[in-house]
Amino acid sequence: MSIASLLQGWTVREAVFVSLLTSTGYATACAIYNLYFHPLAKYPGPRLAAATRWWKAYIELVQGESINNRLFGLHEEYGDVVRMAPNELHFSDPAVYNEIYSPRSRWNKDETVYAPFGKDSSMFNTYDYRGAKRRRDLAAPHFSRKSVVNLQQYVQEGIDELCEVMAERAKEGKPSDIFRAWRCLDFDNVTSFCFGWSLHAVRESDFHAPAVEEMLQAGKDYMFWKHFSFLRALLPPPQVIWLLLNQLLKNRPYFKMILKLKEQVETYMAEPAELANAPHAVVFDALLNPAQSMKLTKGGVIEESNLFVVAGTDTTSNASAIGTMYALGGDGHIAKQLQAELRAAWPRLDEKPTLEVLETLPYLRAVCKESLRLSHGVISIMLRVVPPQGATLGGHFVPGGAKVGISNAMVHLNPTLFPDPHAFRPERWLEPGAELLDTWLVAFSKGPRSCLGINLAWCELQMNLANLFRRFDLELEGEKMHEMFAGKSPARPYDLWRDCFLPVYEGPDMLVRATPVAD
């Protein structure tokens, strides 16, 4: 007997009732299996988390809280391993970080975490290790230390432009929103470094650059797409999406930037000789190198390029903002010590030091490290899939196919590694034995899937803070800023930051008064 014949004569109400009953039965059976028979059933954690992945969705979408916040309390309650979804384990022991994200690990990324960014369109959202490595190897030469040292003048030019704008604001008696200022600067710097042009976002009114603001707002949709990524299956093919976007968003500033990239890519792919006319070596020299074994499509080159813009803007600007505000907070001793070191190494303002000189300044580097530690880099847990043979992590055997991870914040705020972990204290990086702490600075992650742009990020961070604190006398604007940045970060790492994979600041404007100094 066919299903069609069985359904004949059913009312709509009966059909809906049977559908709901079937769905409920299936969900109940899944929950029972997850609770009692799943390979991870022995691991402790909230019962709802073990039963269904929708527990985590409820916390992050309905309650609006990052699961990362909950994990600190969950580890206190359940121990060093917590089952936070039917097939997911989170660890609190920092030593496990180096096991999961080890250079020897070739583990794939978890689709759930990275699904909001699409699949296989760039090295970032290519889940399997081998495919991602092939893409990464294409761009790696442009982000090498040698390349960054050779192109540092373009980073300095962007900083000079920002300093001009801040000096103009000082004449007008206006404070600067340092969070947005750094975002605009790093947006300009990454496009200049990678593509050879800048949108001069730092010159937009009050640092509210439309393209940068749109990028910020787009990132806030991350949580929805993380939990409802299956809806992407309903979207039309990429070619149709591109045509629709071209009609709907053609006047939007960020999409205009994408169109500018598209035109640039089309030019270089059609006429490779045009690369010689770029103002300096650009990332397309590497991505379109005919000697490379892997050939990217036009869409692939555009997606990789867009990745560099997003990744190169958020993490460095967040660290620069954290470093600026905490250095000025409290009694200001951090800013004074930093300025004294910079004045000694940079006596004349018109003789700007190179990156190589700035790298020798111990207190500047310590401030940068502490800024990275308390800005965390990626804020979401970067889950990895255990290979089929399983793995032993922190003394616990985890079966193949399970998803595992440890958040950057769990390492950075570990009180054994970093006593008084919520305090912004650069001196911890200068104390005897401090070189061992470098192992536990994981803002750029570790292993084969770590941040490709680490050399550029370090260059920008050191040059950003050095120029700001050497060229200006700085003061936090308003009592609220003094209260927030009095030397302690929030008790929970995400109270002021929204988890959008990358952290998005949602506190009050980070206002700073900057007065230019003479030699």
Coordinates of C-alpha atoms in Angstrom, one line a residue:
M1 CA 0.0 0.0 0.0
S2 CA 1.4 3.4 -1.0
I3 CA 1.8 6.4 1.3
A4 CA -0.5 8.3 -1.0
S5 CA -3.3 5.8 -0.5
L6 CA -2.8 5.9 3.3
L7 CA -3.2 9.6 3.4
Q8 CA -6.4 9.7 1.4
G9 CA -9.3 10.9 3.4
W10 CA -7.2 12.5 6.1
T11 CA -8.1 16.0 7.2
V12 CA -5.5 18.7 7.5
R13 CA -5.9 18.6 11.2
E14 CA -5.2 14.9 11.3
A15 CA -2.2 15.3 9.0
V16 CA -0.7 18.1 11.2
F17 CA -1.4 16.0 14.4
V18 CA 0.4 13.0 13.0
S19 CA 3.3 15.2 11.8
L20 CA 3.7 16.8 15.2
L21 CA 3.5 13.4 16.9
T22 CA 6.1 11.9 14.6
S23 CA 8.4 14.9 15.1
T24 CA 8.0 14.8 18.9
G25 CA 8.6 11.1 19.0
Y26 CA 11.8 11.5 16.9
A27 CA 13.0 14.4 19.1
T28 CA 12.3 12.3 22.2
A29 CA 14.2 9.3 20.8
C30 CA 17.2 11.5 19.9
A31 CA 17.2 13.0 23.4
I32 CA 17.1 9.6 25.0
Y33 CA 19.9 8.3 22.8
N34 CA 22.0 11.4 23.5
L35 CA 21.5 11.2 27.2
Y36 CA 22.1 7.4 27.7
F37 CA 23.7 5.8 24.6
H38 CA 25.7 8.4 22.8
P39 CA 29.5 7.9 22.9
L40 CA 29.9 11.1 24.9
A41 CA 27.2 10.1 27.4
K42 CA 29.7 9.5 30.2
Y43 CA 30.9 13.2 30.2
P44 CA 29.4 15.6 32.7
G45 CA 27.4 18.7 31.8
P46 CA 23.9 20.2 31.8
R47 CA 21.3 17.5 31.0
L48 CA 19.6 19.7 28.4
A49 CA 23.0 20.4 26.7
A50 CA 23.5 16.6 26.4
A51 CA 20.0 16.0 25.1
T52 CA 19.8 18.6 22.4
R53 CA 21.9 21.2 20.6
W54 CA 19.0 23.7 20.9
W55 CA 20.0 24.3 24.6
K56 CA 23.0 26.3 23.3
A57 CA 20.9 28.0 20.7
Y58 CA 18.4 29.1 23.4
I59 CA 21.2 30.6 25.5
E60 CA 22.8 32.5 22.6
L61 CA 19.7 33.6 20.6
V62 CA 16.9 33.9 23.1
Q63 CA 18.9 34.9 26.2
G64 CA 21.5 36.8 24.2
E65 CA 24.4 35.4 26.2
S66 CA 27.6 33.8 24.8
I67 CA 28.0 30.2 25.8
N68 CA 31.6 31.3 26.7
N69 CA 30.3 33.1 29.7
R70 CA 28.4 30.0 30.9
L71 CA 31.5 27.8 30.5
F72 CA 33.4 29.4 33.3
G73 CA 30.7 28.5 35.7
L74 CA 30.1 25.1 34.1
H75 CA 33.7 24.1 34.6
E76 CA 33.5 25.1 38.2
E77 CA 30.5 22.9 38.6
Y78 CA 31.4 19.9 36.4
G79 CA 35.2 19.8 36.2
D80 CA 37.8 20.2 33.5
V81 CA 35.6 18.6 30.7
V82 CA 32.1 19.8 30.0
R83 CA 29.7 18.3 27.5
M84 CA 28.1 21.5 26.0
A85 CA 26.1 19.8 23.2
P86 CA 25.3 16.2 22.3
N87 CA 28.5 15.8 20.3
E88 CA 30.7 18.6 21.8
L89 CA 33.2 18.7 24.6
H90 CA 34.9 21.8 26.0
F91 CA 38.1 21.6 28.1
S92 CA 39.4 24.1 30.7
D93 CA 42.9 22.8 31.1
P94 CA 45.2 25.1 29.0
A95 CA 47.5 22.2 28.3
V96 CA 44.7 20.7 26.2
Y97 CA 44.8 23.8 23.9
N98 CA 48.2 22.7 22.7
E99 CA 46.9 19.2 22.1
I100 CA 43.8 20.3 20.0
Y101 CA 45.5 23.0 18.1
S102 CA 49.0 21.4 17.9
P103 CA 51.1 22.0 14.8
R104 CA 51.0 18.2 14.4
S105 CA 47.2 18.2 14.4
R106 CA 45.5 17.9 11.0
W107 CA 42.0 17.9 12.4
N108 CA 39.1 19.4 10.4
K109 CA 37.1 22.4 11.4
D110 CA 33.6 21.9 12.7
E111 CA 30.9 22.9 10.2
T112 CA 28.6 24.4 12.8
V113 CA 31.0 27.1 13.9
Y114 CA 32.1 28.1 10.4
A115 CA 28.9 27.5 8.4
P116 CA 27.8 31.2 8.7
F117 CA 30.8 32.1 6.5
G118 CA 29.8 29.7 3.7
K119 CA 31.9 26.7 2.7
D120 CA 35.1 26.2 0.7
S121 CA 35.0 29.8 -0.5
S122 CA 38.3 30.8 1.3
M123 CA 41.0 29.2 3.4
F124 CA 39.1 30.2 6.5
N125 CA 35.9 28.3 5.8
T126 CA 37.5 25.3 4.0
Y127 CA 36.9 22.7 6.7
D128 CA 39.4 20.0 5.8
Y129 CA 43.0 20.6 6.6
R130 CA 44.5 19.8 3.2
G131 CA 42.2 22.0 1.2
A132 CA 42.8 24.9 3.6
K133 CA 46.5 24.4 3.5
R134 CA 46.6 24.6 -0.3
R135 CA 44.8 27.9 -0.2
R136 CA 46.8 29.2 2.7
D137 CA 50.1 28.5 0.9
L138 CA 49.0 30.7 -1.9
A139 CA 48.8 33.9 0.2
A140 CA 51.5 33.1 2.7
P141 CA 54.3 34.9 0.9
H142 CA 52.5 38.2 1.1
F143 CA 52.1 37.9 4.8
S144 CA 55.6 36.8 5.6
R145 CA 57.8 38.8 8.0
K146 CA 60.0 39.8 5.1
S147 CA 57.0 41.2 3.2
V148 CA 55.7 43.1 6.2
V149 CA 59.1 44.7 7.0
N150 CA 59.4 45.7 3.3
L151 CA 55.9 47.3 3.3
Q152 CA 55.8 48.8 6.8
Q153 CA 55.9 52.3 5.3
Y154 CA 52.4 51.9 4.1
V155 CA 51.2 51.0 7.6
Q156 CA 53.0 54.2 8.8
E157 CA 51.3 56.3 6.2
G158 CA 47.9 55.1 7.4
I159 CA 48.9 56.0 11.0
D160 CA 50.1 59.4 9.9
E161 CA 46.7 60.1 8.3
L162 CA 44.9 59.1 11.5
C163 CA 47.2 61.2 13.7
E164 CA 46.5 64.2 11.4
V165 CA 42.7 63.7 11.9
M166 CA 43.1 63.4 15.7
A167 CA 45.2 66.5 15.8
E168 CA 42.5 68.4 13.8
R169 CA 39.9 67.1 16.3
A170 CA 42.0 68.4 19.1
K171 CA 42.1 71.9 17.7
E172 CA 38.3 71.7 17.5
G173 CA 38.1 70.5 21.1
K174 CA 36.7 67.1 20.2
P175 CA 37.6 63.8 21.8
S176 CA 38.1 60.7 19.6
D177 CA 36.3 57.4 19.8
I178 CA 39.4 55.3 19.8
F179 CA 37.6 52.0 19.2
R180 CA 36.2 53.3 15.9
A181 CA 39.4 55.2 15.1
W182 CA 41.5 52.0 15.3
R183 CA 38.9 50.1 13.2
C184 CA 39.0 52.7 10.5
L185 CA 42.8 52.8 10.5
D186 CA 43.2 49.0 10.4
F187 CA 40.6 48.8 7.6
D188 CA 42.6 51.3 5.6
N189 CA 45.9 49.6 6.4
V190 CA 44.8 46.1 5.4
T191 CA 43.4 47.4 2.0
S192 CA 46.5 49.4 1.4
F193 CA 48.8 46.5 2.4
C194 CA 46.9 43.8 0.4
F195 CA 45.5 45.7 -2.6
G196 CA 47.4 48.9 -3.0
W197 CA 44.6 51.4 -2.2
S198 CA 42.9 52.9 0.8
L199 CA 39.3 54.2 1.3
H200 CA 40.6 56.7 3.8
A201 CA 38.0 55.6 6.3
V202 CA 39.8 57.5 9.1
R203 CA 38.6 60.8 7.5
E204 CA 34.9 60.0 7.8
S205 CA 32.9 62.1 10.3
D206 CA 33.6 61.0 13.9
F207 CA 35.2 57.8 12.5
H208 CA 31.8 56.5 11.5
A209 CA 33.0 55.2 8.1
P210 CA 29.9 53.6 6.4
A211 CA 31.8 50.6 4.9
V212 CA 33.4 49.8 8.3
E213 CA 30.1 50.3 10.1
E214 CA 28.3 48.0 7.7
M215 CA 31.0 45.3 8.2
L216 CA 30.4 45.6 12.0
Q217 CA 26.7 45.3 11.6
A218 CA 26.9 42.3 9.3
G219 CA 29.0 40.4 11.8
K220 CA 26.2 40.7 14.4
D221 CA 24.2 38.2 12.4
Y222 CA 26.7 35.5 13.1
M223 CA 24.8 33.8 16.0
F224 CA 21.6 33.4 14.0
W225 CA 23.4 31.7 11.0
K226 CA 25.5 29.5 13.3
H227 CA 22.3 27.8 14.7
F228 CA 20.2 28.0 11.5
S229 CA 22.9 27.3 8.9
F230 CA 20.5 24.7 7.3
L231 CA 18.5 27.7 5.9
R232 CA 21.4 28.3 3.5
A233 CA 20.2 25.3 1.5
L234 CA 17.1 27.4 0.6
L235 CA 19.2 30.2 -0.9
P236 CA 19.6 30.3 -4.7
P237 CA 22.9 29.5 -6.5
P238 CA 25.9 31.8 -5.9
Q239 CA 25.6 33.3 -9.4
V240 CA 22.0 34.3 -8.7
I241 CA 22.9 35.7 -5.3
W242 CA 25.6 37.8 -6.8
L243 CA 23.1 39.3 -9.4
L244 CA 20.6 40.0 -6.6
L245 CA 23.2 41.6 -4.4
N246 CA 24.4 43.7 -7.3
Q247 CA 20.9 45.1 -7.7
L248 CA 20.0 45.4 -4.0
L249 CA 23.3 46.5 -2.5
K250 CA 25.1 48.3 -5.4
N251 CA 24.9 51.6 -3.5
R252 CA 26.0 50.3 -0.2
P253 CA 29.5 51.3 0.8
Y254 CA 30.9 47.9 1.8
F255 CA 29.5 46.3 -1.4
K256 CA 31.1 49.1 -3.4
M257 CA 34.4 48.0 -1.9
I258 CA 33.7 44.4 -2.9
L259 CA 32.9 45.7 -6.5
K260 CA 36.2 47.6 -6.4
L261 CA 38.0 44.4 -5.5
K262 CA 36.1 42.5 -8.2
E263 CA 37.2 45.0 -10.9
Q264 CA 40.8 44.8 -9.7
V265 CA 40.7 41.0 -9.8
E266 CA 39.2 40.9 -13.2
T267 CA 41.8 43.3 -14.5
Y268 CA 44.7 41.3 -13.1
M269 CA 43.3 38.0 -14.3
A270 CA 42.8 39.3 -17.8
E271 CA 46.1 41.3 -18.0
P272 CA 48.6 39.8 -15.5
A273 CA 51.2 42.4 -16.7
E274 CA 49.1 45.1 -15.0
L275 CA 50.3 43.8 -11.6
A276 CA 53.6 45.6 -12.4
N277 CA 51.7 48.9 -12.2
A278 CA 50.5 48.4 -8.7
P279 CA 52.0 50.9 -6.2
H280 CA 53.8 48.1 -4.4
A281 CA 53.7 44.3 -4.1
V282 CA 50.0 43.3 -3.5
V283 CA 48.4 40.0 -2.4
F284 CA 47.4 39.3 -6.0
D285 CA 51.0 38.8 -6.9
A286 CA 50.8 35.7 -4.7
L287 CA 47.2 34.6 -5.3
L288 CA 47.5 34.8 -9.1
N289 CA 51.1 33.6 -9.4
P290 CA 51.2 31.2 -12.4
A291 CA 53.8 29.1 -10.7
Q292 CA 51.3 28.1 -8.0
S293 CA 50.0 24.6 -8.3
M294 CA 46.5 25.6 -7.3
K295 CA 44.5 28.0 -9.5
L296 CA 41.7 30.0 -7.9
T297 CA 38.6 31.1 -9.7
K298 CA 37.7 34.8 -9.9
G299 CA 35.2 34.3 -7.1
G300 CA 37.8 32.4 -5.0
V301 CA 40.2 35.3 -5.3
I302 CA 37.5 37.8 -4.3
E303 CA 36.5 35.7 -1.3
E304 CA 40.1 35.3 -0.1
S305 CA 40.5 39.1 -0.5
N306 CA 37.3 39.9 1.5
L307 CA 38.6 37.5 4.2
F308 CA 41.8 39.6 4.6
V309 CA 39.7 42.8 5.1
V310 CA 37.5 41.3 7.8
A311 CA 40.2 39.4 9.6
G312 CA 42.7 42.3 9.3
T313 CA 40.3 44.9 10.8
D314 CA 38.7 43.4 13.9
T315 CA 41.4 41.6 15.9
T316 CA 44.1 44.2 15.6
S317 CA 41.8 47.1 16.2
N318 CA 40.3 45.4 19.3
A319 CA 43.7 44.8 20.8
S320 CA 44.8 48.4 20.0
A321 CA 41.6 49.7 21.7
I322 CA 42.1 47.6 24.8
G323 CA 45.7 48.6 25.1
T324 CA 44.9 52.3 24.7
M325 CA 42.1 52.4 27.3
Y326 CA 43.8 50.3 30.0
A327 CA 47.1 52.1 29.6
L328 CA 45.3 55.4 30.3
G329 CA 43.1 53.9 33.1
G330 CA 43.8 53.8 36.8
D331 CA 46.6 56.1 37.9
G332 CA 48.0 56.3 34.4
H333 CA 51.3 54.7 35.3
I334 CA 51.2 52.4 32.3
A335 CA 50.9 55.3 29.9
K336 CA 53.7 57.2 31.6
Q337 CA 56.1 54.3 31.5
L338 CA 55.3 53.6 27.9
Q339 CA 55.7 57.2 26.9
A340 CA 59.1 57.4 28.7
E341 CA 60.3 54.4 26.8
L342 CA 59.1 55.8 23.5
R343 CA 60.7 59.2 24.1
A344 CA 64.0 57.6 24.8
A345 CA 63.9 55.5 21.6
W346 CA 62.2 58.2 19.5
P347 CA 63.6 61.6 20.6
R348 CA 62.6 63.6 17.5
L349 CA 59.1 63.2 16.2
D350 CA 60.1 63.8 12.6
E351 CA 62.5 60.8 12.7
K352 CA 60.0 58.0 13.0
P353 CA 61.5 54.6 14.2
T354 CA 61.2 51.5 12.0
L355 CA 59.3 48.4 13.1
E356 CA 62.7 46.8 13.8
V357 CA 63.5 49.5 16.4
L358 CA 60.0 49.3 18.0
E359 CA 60.3 45.5 18.4
T360 CA 63.3 46.1 20.7
L361 CA 61.3 48.1 23.2
P362 CA 60.4 45.7 26.0
Y363 CA 57.6 47.7 27.7
L364 CA 55.9 48.4 24.4
R365 CA 55.9 44.7 23.5
A366 CA 54.6 43.9 27.0
V367 CA 51.7 46.3 26.6
C368 CA 50.9 44.7 23.2
K369 CA 51.0 41.2 24.7
E370 CA 48.7 42.2 27.5
S371 CA 46.4 43.9 25.0
L372 CA 46.2 40.7 23.0
R373 CA 45.6 38.6 26.1
L374 CA 42.6 40.6 27.2
S375 CA 41.1 41.1 23.7
H376 CA 41.4 37.3 23.1
G377 CA 41.5 37.3 19.3
V378 CA 38.7 35.1 18.2
I379 CA 36.0 35.0 20.8
S380 CA 34.1 31.9 19.8
I381 CA 35.3 28.4 20.5
M382 CA 37.1 27.1 17.4
L383 CA 35.8 23.5 17.5
R384 CA 37.7 20.8 15.8
V385 CA 36.6 17.3 14.8
V386 CA 38.4 14.4 16.4
P387 CA 39.7 12.0 13.7
P388 CA 38.1 8.5 13.3
Q389 CA 40.6 6.7 15.5
G390 CA 39.8 9.0 18.4
A391 CA 42.3 10.9 20.6
T392 CA 43.3 11.3 24.2
L393 CA 43.0 14.9 25.4
G394 CA 44.0 15.8 28.9
G395 CA 44.0 12.2 29.9
H396 CA 40.4 11.7 28.6
F397 CA 39.8 9.4 25.6
V398 CA 37.5 11.1 23.1
P399 CA 35.9 9.0 20.3
G400 CA 36.3 9.9 16.7
G401 CA 33.8 12.3 15.2
A402 CA 33.3 14.2 18.5
K403 CA 33.8 18.0 18.4
V404 CA 36.3 19.5 20.8
G405 CA 37.6 22.9 21.7
I406 CA 38.9 25.3 24.4
S407 CA 38.2 29.0 24.2
N408 CA 41.0 31.5 24.0
A409 CA 39.6 33.2 27.1
M410 CA 39.9 30.0 29.2
V411 CA 43.6 30.1 28.6
H412 CA 44.1 33.9 28.9
L413 CA 42.2 34.1 32.1
N414 CA 43.6 31.0 33.8
P415 CA 44.7 32.3 37.3
T416 CA 47.6 29.8 37.5
L417 CA 49.2 31.0 34.3
F418 CA 48.2 34.6 34.8
P419 CA 47.8 35.6 38.5
D420 CA 45.1 38.2 38.9
P421 CA 44.0 37.4 35.4
H422 CA 41.5 40.2 34.9
A423 CA 44.0 42.9 35.6
F424 CA 45.8 44.7 32.8
R425 CA 49.3 44.3 34.0
P426 CA 52.1 44.5 31.3
E427 CA 54.7 43.9 33.9
R428 CA 53.8 40.2 34.0
W429 CA 55.5 39.8 30.6
L430 CA 58.8 41.3 32.0
E431 CA 59.1 39.3 35.2
P432 CA 61.7 36.4 35.6
G433 CA 60.5 33.4 33.6
A434 CA 58.0 35.5 31.6
E435 CA 59.2 34.0 28.4
L436 CA 57.3 30.8 29.3
L437 CA 54.0 32.8 29.1
D438 CA 54.4 33.2 25.3
T439 CA 53.2 29.7 25.0
W440 CA 49.9 30.7 26.5
L441 CA 49.3 33.8 24.4
V442 CA 46.8 32.3 21.9
A443 CA 45.1 35.3 20.4
F444 CA 46.3 34.2 17.0
S445 CA 45.5 30.5 17.8
K446 CA 48.1 27.8 17.3
G447 CA 49.0 25.1 14.9
P448 CA 48.4 24.8 11.1
R449 CA 45.2 26.8 11.1
S450 CA 46.5 29.8 13.1
C451 CA 46.2 33.3 11.9
L452 CA 48.0 33.9 8.6
G453 CA 48.3 37.6 9.2
I454 CA 50.2 37.4 12.6
N455 CA 53.2 39.3 11.3
L456 CA 51.1 42.2 9.9
A457 CA 49.0 42.3 13.1
W458 CA 52.1 42.6 15.3
C459 CA 53.4 45.3 13.0
E460 CA 50.2 47.3 13.2
L461 CA 49.7 46.8 16.9
Q462 CA 53.2 48.0 17.9
M463 CA 53.2 50.9 15.4
N464 CA 49.6 51.9 16.4
L465 CA 50.4 52.2 20.1
A466 CA 53.9 53.6 19.7
N467 CA 52.6 56.5 17.4
L468 CA 49.6 57.3 19.6
F469 CA 51.5 57.4 22.9
R470 CA 54.5 59.2 21.5
R471 CA 52.7 61.8 19.4
F472 CA 49.9 62.8 21.8
D473 CA 49.2 63.5 25.5
L474 CA 46.2 61.4 26.2
E475 CA 43.3 61.4 28.7
L476 CA 40.2 59.3 29.1
E477 CA 37.0 61.3 28.5
G478 CA 34.5 61.1 31.3
E479 CA 34.1 59.3 34.6
K480 CA 32.5 56.3 32.9
M481 CA 35.7 55.6 31.0
H482 CA 37.7 55.9 34.2
E483 CA 35.4 53.5 36.0
M484 CA 35.5 51.0 33.2
F485 CA 39.2 51.0 32.6
A486 CA 40.6 51.4 36.1
G487 CA 43.0 48.5 35.6
K488 CA 40.6 45.6 35.8
S489 CA 38.8 43.9 33.0
P490 CA 35.2 42.7 33.6
A491 CA 34.8 39.7 35.9
R492 CA 33.5 37.9 32.8
P493 CA 35.4 38.4 29.6
Y494 CA 32.3 39.0 27.4
D495 CA 30.3 41.5 29.4
L496 CA 31.2 44.4 27.0
W497 CA 31.8 42.3 23.9
R498 CA 29.3 40.4 21.8
D499 CA 30.2 37.0 20.5
C500 CA 30.1 37.3 16.7
F501 CA 32.9 34.8 16.2
L502 CA 35.2 37.9 16.4
P503 CA 34.4 40.1 19.4
V504 CA 32.2 43.1 18.8
Y505 CA 32.3 45.8 21.4
E506 CA 28.9 47.0 22.7
G507 CA 29.9 49.3 25.6
P508 CA 29.8 53.1 25.6
D509 CA 32.0 55.0 23.2
M510 CA 35.7 54.7 24.1
L511 CA 36.4 58.5 24.2
V512 CA 39.9 59.8 24.5
R513 CA 41.2 63.4 24.4
A514 CA 44.4 63.6 22.4
T515 CA 46.6 66.7 22.5
P516 CA 49.6 66.7 20.1
V517 CA 53.0 67.0 21.8
A518 CA 56.1 68.9 20.7
D519 CA 59.5 67.2 20.6

